[in-house]
Coordinates of N, CA and C in Angstrom, one line a residue:
X1 N -5.9 8.7 -3.4 CA -6.0 10.2 -3.8 C -5.2 10.5 -4.6
X2 N -3.8 9.8 -4.9 CA -3.1 9.8 -5.9 C -3.4 9.6 -7.1
X3 N -4.3 8.5 -7.4 CA -4.5 8.3 -8.7 C -5.7 9.6 -9.2
X4 N -6.4 10.0 -8.1 CA -7.6 10.9 -8.4 C -6.7 12.4 -9.2
X5 N -5.5 12.9 -8.2 CA -5.1 13.9 -8.8 C -3.9 13.6 -10.0
X6 N -3.8 12.2 -9.8 CA -3.0 12.1 -11.4 C -3.8 12.4 -12.6
X7 N -5.0 11.6 -12.4 CA -6.0 11.9 -13.6 C -6.3 13.5 -13.8
X8 N -6.5 14.3 -12.8 CA -6.6 15.5 -12.7 C -5.6 16.5 -13.5
X9 N -4.2 16.0 -13.0 CA -3.2 16.4 -13.7 C -3.0 16.6 -15.1
X10 N -3.1 14.9 -15.4 CA -3.3 14.6 -16.9 C -4.3 15.7 -17.7
X11 N -5.3 15.9 -17.3 CA -6.6 16.5 -17.8 C -6.2 17.8 -18.0
X12 N -5.3 18.6 -17.0 CA -5.1 19.8 -16.9 C -3.8 20.1 -17.8
X13 N -3.1 19.1 -18.3 CA -2.0 19.2 -19.0 C -0.7 19.5 -18.5
X14 N -0.7 18.9 -17.3 CA 1.0 18.7 -16.8 C 1.2 17.1 -16.5
X15 N 1.7 16.7 -17.7 CA 2.1 15.4 -17.7 C 3.1 14.9 -16.9
X16 N 3.9 15.8 -16.5 CA 4.9 15.4 -15.4 C 4.6 15.1 -14.1
X17 N 3.5 15.8 -13.8 CA 3.1 15.7 -12.5 C 2.2 14.3 -12.5
X18 N 1.3 14.4 -13.6 CA 0.6 13.2 -13.7 C 1.4 12.1 -13.7
X19 N 2.8 11.6 -14.2 CA 3.1 10.7 -14.0 C 3.9 10.3 -12.8
X20 N 4.0 11.2 -12.1 CA 4.6 11.3 -10.8 C 3.7 10.7 -9.8
X21 N 2.6 11.2 -9.9 CA 1.3 11.0 -8.9 C 0.9 9.5 -9.4
X22 N 1.0 8.9 -10.7 CA 0.9 7.8 -10.9 C 1.7 6.6 -10.4
X23 N 3.0 7.4 -10.5 CA 4.0 6.3 -9.9 C 3.5 6.1 -8.5
X24 N 3.4 7.0 -7.7 CA 3.2 7.2 -6.2 C 2.1 6.3 -6.0
X25 N 1.1 6.2 -6.6 CA -0.3 5.2 -6.7 C 0.0 3.9 -6.9
X26 N 1.0 3.8 -7.6 CA 1.4 2.3 -7.9 C 2.2 1.8 -6.9
X27 N 3.1 2.5 -6.2 CA 4.1 2.5 -5.2 C 3.1 2.0 -4.0
X28 N 2.1 2.9 -3.8 CA 1.0 2.6 -2.5 C 0.1 1.4 -2.4
X29 N -0.1 1.1 -3.9 CA -0.9 -0.3 -3.9 C 0.0 -1.3 -3.8
X30 N 1.1 -1.2 -4.2 CA 2.1 -2.5 -4.0 C 2.4 -2.5 -2.5
X31 N 2.5 -1.6 -1.9 CA 2.9 -1.6 -0.5 C 1.8 -2.2 0.3
X32 N 0.6 -1.7 0.0 CA -0.8 -2.4 0.6 C -0.8 -4.1 0.3
X33 N -0.4 -4.6 -0.8 CA -0.1 -5.9 -1.2 C 0.5 -6.4 -0.1
X34 N 1.5 -5.8 -0.2 CA 3.0 -6.3 0.8 C 2.5 -6.8 2.0
X35 N 1.9 -5.6 2.8 CA 1.6 -5.6 3.8 C 0.6 -6.4 4.2
X36 N -0.5 -6.8 3.5 CA -1.5 -7.8 3.8 C -0.9 -9.4 3.6
X37 N 0.0 -9.5 2.6 CA 0.5 -10.9 2.6 C 1.6 -11.2 4.1
X38 N 2.0 -10.0 4.3 CA 3.0 -10.1 5.6 C 1.8 -10.5 7.0
X39 N 0.8 -9.9 7.1 CA 0.1 -10.0 8.0 C -0.6 -11.4 7.9
X40 N -0.9 -11.8 6.5 CA -1.6 -13.5 6.7 C -0.4 -14.3 7.2
X41 N 0.6 -14.0 6.6 CA 1.8 -15.1 7.0 C 2.2 -15.2 8.3
X42 N 1.7 -14.0 9.1 CA 2.3 -14.0 10.6 C 0.8 -14.4 11.2
X43 N -0.5 -14.4 10.8 CA -1.5 -14.9 11.1 C -1.2 -16.6 11.1
X44 N -0.6 -17.4 10.1 CA -0.6 -18.4 10.3 C 0.7 -18.8 11.3
X45 N 1.6 -18.2 11.0 CA 2.6 -18.7 12.0 C 2.1 -18.7 13.6
X46 N 1.6 -17.7 14.2 CA 0.5 -17.6 15.4 C -0.6 -17.3 15.3
X47 N -1.5 -18.5 15.2 CA -3.2 -18.3 15.2 C -3.8 -17.3 16.4
X48 N -2.9 -17.6 17.6 CA -3.4 -17.1 18.7 C -3.5 -15.5 19.0
X49 N -2.7 -14.8 17.8 CA -2.3 -13.5 17.4 C -1.6 -12.7 18.6
X50 N -0.8 -13.2 19.1 CA -0.1 -12.8 20.3 C 1.6 -12.2 19.3
X51 N 1.4 -11.3 18.9 CA 2.4 -10.5 18.4 C 1.8 -9.1 18.3
X52 N 2.8 -8.0 17.9 CA 2.6 -6.6 17.9 C 3.3 -6.5 16.0
X53 N 2.6 -5.5 15.5 CA 2.8 -5.3 14.3 C 3.7 -4.2 14.4
X54 N 4.1 -3.6 15.3 CA 5.3 -2.6 15.5 C 6.6 -3.3 16.1
X55 N 7.0 -4.6 15.9 CA 8.2 -5.2 16.7 C 9.3 -4.7 15.8

């Protein structure tokens, strides 16, 4: 969603908002990658799946 809003802000002539939303989109994408890597690592540690993500 941030990516779409960043593109719309850039097209409408609000470059500072486009940059802020672009940075937010990049941070969200990096966060998703980190979460997925942690989930895979945890699955390797305990293949039975006896854990909570909210520990």
